[in-house]
Amino acid sequence: MEREAPKRHATKPLNDWCDRNNCVLEFVDLWEGVLQDQYSVLSAGFHIPSLYFQEIEDADIVLLLLGEKYGSDISEETCVNEANIRPWMSRHRAQQNRYGSALELAVVYASFIVGHDSNLAQNLTSPRVMSYIRDPAFVQGLPEAQLTKHFQPEGTRQTAKLEQLKARVGKAGLVRNAAYADPNALSSHIAEDLQTIFGQSLPKPINDIQLEKLTHDAYLEAHSWIGQGEKGVALPDTVNSIMERIRKYVVNDTPQPLVIVGEVGTGRTSMCQANVRALSKRFPPPDTLVISHSAGVSNASRDPALWM
């Protein structure tokens, strides 16, 4: 229920926000489309924890939804074999006196291992982990039919393990909401938290003029001559003489265009870029505004009607 509600109520406004800000949102739910009678088959062995670990490593944000279900403990034999290639599991076993369920291993991996364990790949960074804990009163108020279908009691031992896990996550400061009322309230919390994170973390959207300027700057930078006097690299005399003619034209009051002609690849763009740099230094802003425009850099730059 918790996994379905955010997709229905939070995904659309978040996707709309991302569309307006030129970014992409992707929700990953490993249990989406899995039928109830397929759960035991998929849960056998270490298949599910392995998938969890991979998705956590690839994720920027991990949402932990903790209700009343802890899950069955993975067998000791299976975990011992996995711990041979994942040393952190042995440390977890020593600290907690158990390996635990797939839920516990996934929560621990996301919250305390990725980005903190030197035995993992150096390029792995810690995801932003946000945990939401359901108010037990929600389950107590459900109709008997839904209670029986979705919330089978697990016993005191599993309940105690889940409470310990919640306490550990809470102590680490990873709980965003410690008692959300129902799935719809959860959706609102997730949407609000994610929009806040996106607004603080992602680059601010730019308008068409800013994008055009960035495109031109990158294009001209790619066509700049190495040195241009900055590193003591002298340009050929023939080039210097042409550049001097261009400088004289610019500072003159001659009301006519100047055309530089040459074959493709002969350096016309680089020469213009060199002159723009030189003139910008000689006549710095704000007293002088030097405007450079390269036709062909983008679709908009090819349309004279859009130049102004």
PDB file of C-alpha atoms in Angstrom:
ATOM      1  CA  MET A   1       0.000   0.000   0.000  1.00  0.00           C
ATOM      2  CA  GLU A   2       2.780   2.442   0.927  1.00  0.00           C
ATOM      3  CA  ARG A   3       4.645   1.694  -2.285  1.00  0.00           C
ATOM      4  CA  GLU A   4       1.565   2.287  -4.430  1.00  0.00           C
ATOM      5  CA  ALA A   5       0.326   5.549  -2.893  1.00  0.00           C
ATOM      6  CA  PRO A   6       3.444   7.677  -3.600  1.00  0.00           C
ATOM      7  CA  LYS A   7       3.418   6.541  -7.223  1.00  0.00           C
ATOM      8  CA  ARG A   8      -0.221   7.588  -7.613  1.00  0.00           C
ATOM      9  CA  HIS A   9      -0.126  10.862  -5.723  1.00  0.00           C
ATOM     10  CA  ALA A  10       3.495  12.032  -5.630  1.00  0.00           C
ATOM     11  CA  THR A  11       4.955  10.931  -8.950  1.00  0.00           C
ATOM     12  CA  LYS A  12       2.968  13.272 -11.215  1.00  0.00           C
ATOM     13  CA  PRO A  13       3.744  16.550  -9.391  1.00  0.00           C
ATOM     14  CA  LEU A  14       7.381  15.483  -9.043  1.00  0.00           C
ATOM     15  CA  ASN A  15       7.634  14.600 -12.737  1.00  0.00           C
ATOM     16  CA  ASP A  16       6.005  17.931 -13.632  1.00  0.00           C
ATOM     17  CA  TRP A  17       8.568  19.708 -11.453  1.00  0.00           C
ATOM     18  CA  CYS A  18      11.411  17.810 -13.149  1.00  0.00           C
ATOM     19  CA  ASP A  19      10.060  18.636 -16.620  1.00  0.00           C
ATOM     20  CA  ARG A  20      10.095  22.330 -15.755  1.00  0.00           C
ATOM     21  CA  ASN A  21      13.648  22.078 -14.457  1.00  0.00           C
ATOM     22  CA  ASN A  22      15.191  19.881 -17.184  1.00  0.00           C
ATOM     23  CA  CYS A  23      15.856  16.791 -15.070  1.00  0.00           C
ATOM     24  CA  VAL A  24      14.583  13.213 -14.946  1.00  0.00           C
ATOM     25  CA  LEU A  25      12.973  11.397 -12.023  1.00  0.00           C
ATOM     26  CA  GLU A  26      13.038   7.596 -11.886  1.00  0.00           C
ATOM     27  CA  PHE A  27      11.371   5.574  -9.139  1.00  0.00           C
ATOM     28  CA  VAL A  28      12.707   2.026  -8.705  1.00  0.00           C
ATOM     29  CA  ASP A  29      10.567  -0.528  -6.825  1.00  0.00           C
ATOM     30  CA  LEU A  30      11.901  -4.070  -6.965  1.00  0.00           C
ATOM     31  CA  TRP A  31       8.537  -5.507  -5.922  1.00  0.00           C
ATOM     32  CA  GLU A  32       6.468  -3.763  -8.570  1.00  0.00           C
ATOM     33  CA  GLY A  33       4.481  -6.350 -10.506  1.00  0.00           C
ATOM     34  CA  VAL A  34       5.403  -9.239  -8.187  1.00  0.00           C
ATOM     35  CA  LEU A  35       2.442 -11.394  -7.185  1.00  0.00           C
ATOM     36  CA  GLN A  36       1.891 -12.599  -3.639  1.00  0.00           C
ATOM     37  CA  ASP A  37       2.489 -16.264  -4.522  1.00  0.00           C
ATOM     38  CA  GLN A  38       5.820 -15.357  -6.158  1.00  0.00           C
ATOM     39  CA  TYR A  39       7.246 -13.751  -3.035  1.00  0.00           C
ATOM     40  CA  SER A  40       8.592 -16.914  -1.420  1.00  0.00           C
ATOM     41  CA  VAL A  41      10.302 -18.034  -4.635  1.00  0.00           C
ATOM     42  CA  LEU A  42      12.025 -14.674  -5.177  1.00  0.00           C
ATOM     43  CA  SER A  43      12.983 -14.432  -1.514  1.00  0.00           C
ATOM     44  CA  ALA A  44      14.879 -17.726  -1.541  1.00  0.00           C
ATOM     45  CA  GLY A  45      18.657 -17.502  -1.234  1.00  0.00           C
ATOM     46  CA  PHE A  46      20.294 -14.071  -1.513  1.00  0.00           C
ATOM     47  CA  HIS A  47      18.719 -12.933  -4.752  1.00  0.00           C
ATOM     48  CA  ILE A  48      16.630 -10.077  -3.343  1.00  0.00           C
ATOM     49  CA  PRO A  49      19.331  -8.574  -1.078  1.00  0.00           C
ATOM     50  CA  SER A  50      21.755  -8.600  -4.012  1.00  0.00           C
ATOM     51  CA  LEU A  51      19.263  -6.652  -6.105  1.00  0.00           C
ATOM     52  CA  TYR A  52      18.688  -4.231  -3.245  1.00  0.00           C
ATOM     53  CA  PHE A  53      22.412  -3.616  -2.887  1.00  0.00           C
ATOM     54  CA  GLN A  54      22.822  -2.915  -6.600  1.00  0.00           C
ATOM     55  CA  GLU A  55      19.943  -0.453  -6.727  1.00  0.00           C
ATOM     56  CA  ILE A  56      21.173   1.294  -3.575  1.00  0.00           C
ATOM     57  CA  GLU A  57      24.625   1.720  -5.131  1.00  0.00           C
ATOM     58  CA  ASP A  58      23.058   3.274  -8.237  1.00  0.00           C
ATOM     59  CA  ALA A  59      20.584   5.508  -6.376  1.00  0.00           C
ATOM     60  CA  ASP A  60      20.884   9.183  -5.499  1.00  0.00           C
ATOM     61  CA  ILE A  61      18.059   8.951  -2.951  1.00  0.00           C
ATOM     62  CA  VAL A  62      16.832   5.922  -0.971  1.00  0.00           C
ATOM     63  CA  LEU A  63      13.401   5.986   0.661  1.00  0.00           C
ATOM     64  CA  LEU A  64      12.949   3.636   3.617  1.00  0.00           C
ATOM     65  CA  LEU A  65       9.302   2.875   4.391  1.00  0.00           C
ATOM     66  CA  LEU A  66       9.102   1.109   7.743  1.00  0.00           C
ATOM     67  CA  GLY A  67       5.803  -0.230   8.980  1.00  0.00           C
ATOM     68  CA  GLU A  68       5.118  -3.440  10.908  1.00  0.00           C
ATOM     69  CA  LYS A  69       6.779  -5.971   8.612  1.00  0.00           C
ATOM     70  CA  TYR A  70      10.361  -7.074   9.221  1.00  0.00           C
ATOM     71  CA  GLY A  71      10.467 -10.231   7.107  1.00  0.00           C
ATOM     72  CA  SER A  72      12.041 -13.616   7.628  1.00  0.00           C
ATOM     73  CA  ASP A  73      15.681 -13.925   8.611  1.00  0.00           C
ATOM     74  CA  ILE A  74      17.963 -15.093   5.828  1.00  0.00           C
ATOM     75  CA  SER A  75      19.598 -18.376   6.761  1.00  0.00           C
ATOM     76  CA  GLU A  76      22.923 -18.267   8.581  1.00  0.00           C
ATOM     77  CA  GLU A  77      24.552 -20.520   5.996  1.00  0.00           C
ATOM     78  CA  THR A  78      23.514 -18.283   3.097  1.00  0.00           C
ATOM     79  CA  CYS A  79      24.737 -15.130   4.842  1.00  0.00           C
ATOM     80  CA  VAL A  80      28.066 -16.675   5.841  1.00  0.00           C
ATOM     81  CA  ASN A  81      28.777 -17.431   2.193  1.00  0.00           C
ATOM     82  CA  GLU A  82      27.811 -13.901   1.168  1.00  0.00           C
ATOM     83  CA  ALA A  83      29.892 -12.378   3.963  1.00  0.00           C
ATOM     84  CA  ASN A  84      32.987 -13.870   2.354  1.00  0.00           C
ATOM     85  CA  ILE A  85      32.604 -11.342  -0.459  1.00  0.00           C
ATOM     86  CA  ARG A  86      30.882  -8.642   1.662  1.00  0.00           C
ATOM     87  CA  PRO A  87      32.981  -8.226   4.841  1.00  0.00           C
ATOM     88  CA  TRP A  88      30.632  -5.572   6.209  1.00  0.00           C
ATOM     89  CA  MET A  89      28.039  -8.306   6.779  1.00  0.00           C
ATOM     90  CA  SER A  90      30.357 -10.041   9.244  1.00  0.00           C
ATOM     91  CA  ARG A  91      30.772  -6.800  11.173  1.00  0.00           C
ATOM     92  CA  HIS A  92      27.011  -6.304  11.175  1.00  0.00           C
ATOM     93  CA  ARG A  93      26.554  -9.866  12.461  1.00  0.00           C
ATOM     94  CA  ALA A  94      29.026  -9.236  15.284  1.00  0.00           C
ATOM     95  CA  GLN A  95      27.324  -5.994  16.309  1.00  0.00           C
ATOM     96  CA  GLN A  96      23.707  -7.166  16.137  1.00  0.00           C
ATOM     97  CA  ASN A  97      24.167 -10.863  16.883  1.00  0.00           C
ATOM     98  CA  ARG A  98      22.294 -11.660  13.660  1.00  0.00           C
ATOM     99  CA  TYR A  99      22.362 -11.065   9.920  1.00  0.00           C
ATOM    100  CA  GLY A 100      18.643 -10.427   9.854  1.00  0.00           C
ATOM    101  CA  SER A 101      16.120 -10.147   7.067  1.00  0.00           C
ATOM    102  CA  ALA A 102      16.505  -8.717   3.579  1.00  0.00           C
ATOM    103  CA  LEU A 103      14.901  -5.529   4.898  1.00  0.00           C
ATOM    104  CA  GLU A 104      17.465  -5.128   7.674  1.00  0.00           C
ATOM    105  CA  LEU A 105      20.428  -5.793   5.387  1.00  0.00           C
ATOM    106  CA  ALA A 106      19.132  -3.313   2.796  1.00  0.00           C
ATOM    107  CA  VAL A 107      18.488  -0.619   5.422  1.00  0.00           C
ATOM    108  CA  VAL A 108      21.942  -1.102   6.947  1.00  0.00           C
ATOM    109  CA  TYR A 109      23.638  -1.105   3.544  1.00  0.00           C
ATOM    110  CA  ALA A 110      21.950   2.127   2.446  1.00  0.00           C
ATOM    111  CA  SER A 111      22.266   3.928   5.774  1.00  0.00           C
ATOM    112  CA  PHE A 112      25.688   2.930   7.070  1.00  0.00           C
ATOM    113  CA  ILE A 113      27.758   1.082   4.452  1.00  0.00           C
ATOM    114  CA  VAL A 114      27.658   2.655   0.981  1.00  0.00           C
ATOM    115  CA  GLY A 115      30.033   5.602   0.881  1.00  0.00           C
ATOM    116  CA  HIS A 116      31.440   4.734   4.317  1.00  0.00           C
ATOM    117  CA  ASP A 117      33.075   1.322   3.797  1.00  0.00           C
ATOM    118  CA  SER A 118      36.605   1.503   2.372  1.00  0.00           C
ATOM    119  CA  ASN A 119      36.305  -2.079   1.134  1.00  0.00           C
ATOM    120  CA  LEU A 120      33.725  -1.029  -1.448  1.00  0.00           C
ATOM    121  CA  ALA A 121      34.493   0.565  -4.814  1.00  0.00           C
ATOM    122  CA  GLN A 122      35.992   4.029  -4.384  1.00  0.00           C
ATOM    123  CA  ASN A 123      33.546   5.619  -6.812  1.00  0.00           C
ATOM    124  CA  LEU A 124      30.512   4.711  -4.667  1.00  0.00           C
ATOM    125  CA  THR A 125      29.016   7.719  -2.910  1.00  0.00           C
ATOM    126  CA  SER A 126      26.511   7.739  -0.071  1.00  0.00           C
ATOM    127  CA  PRO A 127      22.910   8.086  -1.234  1.00  0.00           C
ATOM    128  CA  ARG A 128      20.623  10.485   0.582  1.00  0.00           C
ATOM    129  CA  VAL A 129      18.610   8.207   2.872  1.00  0.00           C
ATOM    130  CA  MET A 130      15.166   9.288   4.069  1.00  0.00           C
ATOM    131  CA  SER A 131      13.138   7.077   6.361  1.00  0.00           C
ATOM    132  CA  TYR A 132       9.403   7.223   7.047  1.00  0.00           C
ATOM    133  CA  ILE A 133       7.849   5.236   9.881  1.00  0.00           C
ATOM    134  CA  ARG A 134       4.152   4.446   9.911  1.00  0.00           C
ATOM    135  CA  ASP A 135       1.959   5.220  12.901  1.00  0.00           C
ATOM    136  CA  PRO A 136       0.778   1.847  14.329  1.00  0.00           C
ATOM    137  CA  ALA A 137      -2.681   3.370  14.786  1.00  0.00           C
ATOM    138  CA  PHE A 138      -3.148   3.193  11.020  1.00  0.00           C
ATOM    139  CA  VAL A 139      -3.053  -0.588  10.987  1.00  0.00           C
ATOM    140  CA  GLN A 140      -5.261  -0.819  14.061  1.00  0.00           C
ATOM    141  CA  GLY A 141      -7.955   1.183  12.297  1.00  0.00           C
ATOM    142  CA  LEU A 142      -8.081  -0.916   9.117  1.00  0.00           C
ATOM    143  CA  PRO A 143     -11.053  -3.146   8.228  1.00  0.00           C
ATOM    144  CA  GLU A 144     -10.534  -6.785   9.123  1.00  0.00           C
ATOM    145  CA  ALA A 145     -10.308  -7.860   5.457  1.00  0.00           C
ATOM    146  CA  GLN A 146      -7.424  -5.501   4.675  1.00  0.00           C
ATOM    147  CA  LEU A 147      -5.757  -6.245   7.988  1.00  0.00           C
ATOM    148  CA  THR A 148      -5.746  -9.973   7.264  1.00  0.00           C
ATOM    149  CA  LYS A 149      -4.566  -9.537   3.664  1.00  0.00           C
ATOM    150  CA  HIS A 150      -1.745  -7.032   4.133  1.00  0.00           C
ATOM    151  CA  PHE A 151      -0.639  -7.127   7.744  1.00  0.00           C
ATOM    152  CA  GLN A 152      -0.049 -10.646   9.027  1.00  0.00           C
ATOM    153  CA  PRO A 153       1.518 -10.588  12.506  1.00  0.00           C
ATOM    154  CA  GLU A 154       5.149 -11.777  12.579  1.00  0.00           C
ATOM    155  CA  GLY A 155       5.667 -12.528  16.249  1.00  0.00           C
ATOM    156  CA  THR A 156       7.452 -10.821  19.099  1.00  0.00           C
ATOM    157  CA  ARG A 157      10.991 -11.645  17.964  1.00  0.00           C
ATOM    158  CA  GLN A 158      10.606 -10.129  14.516  1.00  0.00           C
ATOM    159  CA  THR A 159       8.766  -7.148  15.989  1.00  0.00           C
ATOM    160  CA  ALA A 160      11.635  -6.544  18.416  1.00  0.00           C
ATOM    161  CA  LYS A 161      14.181  -6.696  15.589  1.00  0.00           C
ATOM    162  CA  LEU A 162      12.159  -4.179  13.573  1.00  0.00           C
ATOM    163  CA  GLU A 163      11.951  -1.797  16.515  1.00  0.00           C
ATOM    164  CA  GLN A 164      15.710  -2.057  17.021  1.00  0.00           C
ATOM    165  CA  LEU A 165      16.236  -1.269  13.330  1.00  0.00           C
ATOM    166  CA  LYS A 166      13.910   1.747  13.507  1.00  0.00           C
ATOM    167  CA  ALA A 167      15.743   2.998  16.592  1.00  0.00           C
ATOM    168  CA  ARG A 168      19.121   2.657  14.884  1.00  0.00           C
ATOM    169  CA  VAL A 169      17.947   4.595  11.823  1.00  0.00           C
ATOM    170  CA  GLY A 170      16.383   7.233  14.060  1.00  0.00           C
ATOM    171  CA  LYS A 171      19.568   7.631  16.096  1.00  0.00           C
ATOM    172  CA  ALA A 172      21.461   8.276  12.850  1.00  0.00           C
ATOM    173  CA  GLY A 173      19.103  11.171  12.084  1.00  0.00           C
ATOM    174  CA  LEU A 174      17.651   9.556   8.965  1.00  0.00           C
ATOM    175  CA  VAL A 175      13.950   9.622   9.930  1.00  0.00           C
ATOM    176  CA  ARG A 176      11.964  12.303   8.130  1.00  0.00           C
ATOM    177  CA  ASN A 177       8.635  11.381   9.670  1.00  0.00           C
ATOM    178  CA  ALA A 178       8.327   9.087  12.681  1.00  0.00           C
ATOM    179  CA  ALA A 179       4.565   8.523  12.619  1.00  0.00           C
ATOM    180  CA  TYR A 180       2.867   9.204   9.290  1.00  0.00           C
ATOM    181  CA  ALA A 181      -0.870   8.673   9.520  1.00  0.00           C
ATOM    182  CA  ASP A 182      -1.684   6.834   6.286  1.00  0.00           C
ATOM    183  CA  PRO A 183      -0.385   6.218   2.727  1.00  0.00           C
ATOM    184  CA  ASN A 184      -1.797   9.530   1.467  1.00  0.00           C
ATOM    185  CA  ALA A 185       0.021  11.432   4.200  1.00  0.00           C
ATOM    186  CA  LEU A 186       3.170   9.533   3.262  1.00  0.00           C
ATOM    187  CA  SER A 187       2.754  10.655  -0.352  1.00  0.00           C
ATOM    188  CA  SER A 188       2.550  14.284   0.728  1.00  0.00           C
ATOM    189  CA  HIS A 189       5.651  13.966   2.916  1.00  0.00           C
ATOM    190  CA  ILE A 190       7.672  12.315   0.142  1.00  0.00           C
ATOM    191  CA  ALA A 191       6.613  14.833  -2.508  1.00  0.00           C
ATOM    192  CA  GLU A 192       7.435  17.789  -0.267  1.00  0.00           C
ATOM    193  CA  ASP A 193      10.791  16.372   0.849  1.00  0.00           C
ATOM    194  CA  LEU A 194      11.899  15.461  -2.667  1.00  0.00           C
ATOM    195  CA  GLN A 195      10.930  18.839  -4.087  1.00  0.00           C
ATOM    196  CA  THR A 196      12.949  20.508  -1.330  1.00  0.00           C
ATOM    197  CA  ILE A 197      15.964  18.318  -2.082  1.00  0.00           C
ATOM    198  CA  PHE A 198      15.684  18.908  -5.821  1.00  0.00           C
ATOM    199  CA  GLY A 199      15.424  22.644  -5.326  1.00  0.00           C
ATOM    200  CA  GLN A 200      18.518  22.722  -3.115  1.00  0.00           C
ATOM    201  CA  SER A 201      20.664  20.206  -4.996  1.00  0.00           C
ATOM    202  CA  LEU A 202      19.952  20.597  -8.705  1.00  0.00           C
ATOM    203  CA  PRO A 203      21.245  23.463 -10.856  1.00  0.00           C
ATOM    204  CA  LYS A 204      18.812  26.310 -11.267  1.00  0.00           C
ATOM    205  CA  PRO A 205      16.958  26.263 -14.616  1.00  0.00           C
ATOM    206  CA  ILE A 206      18.275  28.676 -17.225  1.00  0.00           C
ATOM    207  CA  ASN A 207      16.329  30.619 -19.810  1.00  0.00           C
ATOM    208  CA  ASP A 208      16.854  30.530 -23.570  1.00  0.00           C
ATOM    209  CA  ILE A 209      19.158  33.552 -23.581  1.00  0.00           C
ATOM    210  CA  GLN A 210      21.388  32.070 -20.885  1.00  0.00           C
ATOM    211  CA  LEU A 211      21.497  28.748 -22.729  1.00  0.00           C
ATOM    212  CA  GLU A 212      22.458  30.496 -25.959  1.00  0.00           C
ATOM    213  CA  LYS A 213      25.237  32.389 -24.181  1.00  0.00           C
ATOM    214  CA  LEU A 214      26.606  29.212 -22.598  1.00  0.00           C
ATOM    215  CA  THR A 215      26.538  27.488 -25.990  1.00  0.00           C
ATOM    216  CA  HIS A 216      28.424  30.352 -27.624  1.00  0.00           C
ATOM    217  CA  ASP A 217      30.988  30.579 -24.832  1.00  0.00           C
ATOM    218  CA  ALA A 218      31.717  26.849 -25.059  1.00  0.00           C
ATOM    219  CA  TYR A 219      31.998  27.039 -28.847  1.00  0.00           C
ATOM    220  CA  LEU A 220      34.380  29.995 -28.789  1.00  0.00           C
ATOM    221  CA  GLU A 221      36.454  28.444 -26.019  1.00  0.00           C
ATOM    222  CA  ALA A 222      36.849  25.318 -28.138  1.00  0.00           C
ATOM    223  CA  HIS A 223      38.099  27.454 -31.029  1.00  0.00           C
ATOM    224  CA  SER A 224      40.509  29.627 -29.071  1.00  0.00           C
ATOM    225  CA  TRP A 225      44.176  29.569 -29.927  1.00  0.00           C
ATOM    226  CA  ILE A 226      46.495  28.064 -27.334  1.00  0.00           C
ATOM    227  CA  GLY A 227      48.584  30.823 -25.868  1.00  0.00           C
ATOM    228  CA  GLN A 228      47.274  33.956 -27.564  1.00  0.00           C
ATOM    229  CA  GLY A 229      50.149  35.709 -25.800  1.00  0.00           C
ATOM    230  CA  GLU A 230      48.956  34.501 -22.362  1.00  0.00           C
ATOM    231  CA  LYS A 231      51.684  31.857 -22.122  1.00  0.00           C
ATOM    232  CA  GLY A 232      54.274  33.598 -24.199  1.00  0.00           C
ATOM    233  CA  VAL A 233      53.298  31.793 -27.409  1.00  0.00           C
ATOM    234  CA  ALA A 234      53.896  34.264 -30.222  1.00  0.00           C
ATOM    235  CA  LEU A 235      51.542  34.231 -33.203  1.00  0.00           C
ATOM    236  CA  PRO A 236      52.922  34.341 -36.757  1.00  0.00           C
ATOM    237  CA  ASP A 237      53.581  37.813 -38.162  1.00  0.00           C
ATOM    238  CA  THR A 238      50.970  37.333 -40.894  1.00  0.00           C
ATOM    239  CA  VAL A 239      48.324  36.534 -38.274  1.00  0.00           C
ATOM    240  CA  ASN A 240      49.359  39.457 -36.091  1.00  0.00           C
ATOM    241  CA  SER A 241      49.099  41.835 -39.049  1.00  0.00           C
ATOM    242  CA  ILE A 242      45.552  40.654 -39.844  1.00  0.00           C
ATOM    243  CA  MET A 243      44.520  40.939 -36.200  1.00  0.00           C
ATOM    244  CA  GLU A 244      45.937  44.463 -36.072  1.00  0.00           C
ATOM    245  CA  ARG A 245      43.839  45.426 -39.098  1.00  0.00           C
ATOM    246  CA  ILE A 246      40.754  44.053 -37.350  1.00  0.00           C
ATOM    247  CA  ARG A 247      41.530  46.019 -34.181  1.00  0.00           C
ATOM    248  CA  LYS A 248      41.940  49.242 -36.187  1.00  0.00           C
ATOM    249  CA  TYR A 249      38.627  48.603 -37.908  1.00  0.00           C
ATOM    250  CA  VAL A 250      36.841  48.073 -34.585  1.00  0.00           C
ATOM    251  CA  VAL A 251      38.133  51.300 -32.980  1.00  0.00           C
ATOM    252  CA  ASN A 252      37.450  53.278 -36.166  1.00  0.00           C
ATOM    253  CA  ASP A 253      34.113  54.893 -36.943  1.00  0.00           C
ATOM    254  CA  THR A 254      33.821  53.334 -40.404  1.00  0.00           C
ATOM    255  CA  PRO A 255      30.063  52.559 -40.877  1.00  0.00           C
ATOM    256  CA  GLN A 256      30.503  49.413 -42.944  1.00  0.00           C
ATOM    257  CA  PRO A 257      30.923  45.690 -42.198  1.00  0.00           C
ATOM    258  CA  LEU A 258      34.220  43.870 -42.195  1.00  0.00           C
ATOM    259  CA  VAL A 259      34.276  40.451 -43.851  1.00  0.00           C
ATOM    260  CA  ILE A 260      36.962  37.855 -43.123  1.00  0.00           C
ATOM    261  CA  VAL A 261      37.152  35.321 -45.926  1.00  0.00           C
ATOM    262  CA  GLY A 262      38.829  31.919 -45.850  1.00  0.00           C
ATOM    263  CA  GLU A 263      38.375  28.227 -46.435  1.00  0.00           C
ATOM    264  CA  VAL A 264      36.842  25.952 -43.832  1.00  0.00           C
ATOM    265  CA  GLY A 265      39.396  25.162 -41.145  1.00  0.00           C
ATOM    266  CA  THR A 266      41.731  28.067 -41.848  1.00  0.00           C
ATOM    267  CA  GLY A 267      41.108  29.676 -38.451  1.00  0.00           C
ATOM    268  CA  ARG A 268      38.538  32.423 -39.069  1.00  0.00           C
ATOM    269  CA  THR A 269      36.572  31.620 -35.921  1.00  0.00           C
ATOM    270  CA  SER A 270      39.736  31.356 -33.832  1.00  0.00           C
ATOM    271  CA  MET A 271      40.945  34.697 -35.143  1.00  0.00           C
ATOM    272  CA  CYS A 272      37.649  36.359 -34.283  1.00  0.00           C
ATOM    273  CA  GLN A 273      37.769  34.813 -30.833  1.00  0.00           C
ATOM    274  CA  ALA A 274      41.315  36.092 -30.339  1.00  0.00           C
ATOM    275  CA  ASN A 275      40.187  39.598 -31.270  1.00  0.00           C
ATOM    276  CA  VAL A 276      37.182  39.444 -28.950  1.00  0.00           C
ATOM    277  CA  ARG A 277      39.480  38.513 -26.061  1.00  0.00           C
ATOM    278  CA  ALA A 278      42.015  41.184 -26.907  1.00  0.00           C
ATOM    279  CA  LEU A 279      39.399  43.925 -27.332  1.00  0.00           C
ATOM    280  CA  SER A 280      37.603  42.915 -24.129  1.00  0.00           C
ATOM    281  CA  LYS A 281      40.861  43.412 -22.229  1.00  0.00           C
ATOM    282  CA  ARG A 282      41.638  46.705 -23.965  1.00  0.00           C
ATOM    283  CA  PHE A 283      38.094  48.044 -23.501  1.00  0.00           C
ATOM    284  CA  PRO A 284      36.810  46.338 -20.347  1.00  0.00           C
ATOM    285  CA  PRO A 285      33.223  46.569 -19.110  1.00  0.00           C
ATOM    286  CA  PRO A 286      31.208  48.407 -17.975  1.00  0.00           C
ATOM    287  CA  ASP A 287      32.443  51.253 -20.184  1.00  0.00           C
ATOM    288  CA  THR A 288      32.440  49.056 -23.294  1.00  0.00           C
ATOM    289  CA  LEU A 289      30.203  46.136 -24.251  1.00  0.00           C
ATOM    290  CA  VAL A 290      31.676  43.647 -26.732  1.00  0.00           C
ATOM    291  CA  ILE A 291      29.006  41.383 -28.213  1.00  0.00           C
ATOM    292  CA  SER A 292      30.117  38.271 -30.117  1.00  0.00           C
ATOM    293  CA  HIS A 293      27.762  36.002 -32.039  1.00  0.00           C
ATOM    294  CA  SER A 294      28.663  32.889 -34.008  1.00  0.00           C
ATOM    295  CA  ALA A 295      26.123  31.828 -36.592  1.00  0.00           C
ATOM    296  CA  GLY A 296      25.772  28.053 -36.755  1.00  0.00           C
ATOM    297  CA  VAL A 297      26.488  27.306 -33.114  1.00  0.00           C
ATOM    298  CA  SER A 298      22.856  26.359 -32.473  1.00  0.00           C
ATOM    299  CA  ASN A 299      19.534  26.308 -34.283  1.00  0.00           C
ATOM    300  CA  ALA A 300      18.595  29.697 -32.845  1.00  0.00           C
ATOM    301  CA  SER A 301      21.898  31.243 -33.922  1.00  0.00           C
ATOM    302  CA  ARG A 302      21.119  30.397 -37.546  1.00  0.00           C
ATOM    303  CA  ASP A 303      17.957  32.527 -37.568  1.00  0.00           C
ATOM    304  CA  PRO A 304      18.715  36.255 -38.120  1.00  0.00           C
ATOM    305  CA  ALA A 305      15.275  37.112 -36.713  1.00  0.00           C
ATOM    306  CA  LEU A 306      16.371  35.741 -33.334  1.00  0.00           C
ATOM    307  CA  TRP A 307      19.752  37.463 -33.204  1.00  0.00           C
ATOM    308  CA  MET A 308      18.290  40.601 -31.709  1.00  0.00           C
TER     309      MET A 308
END
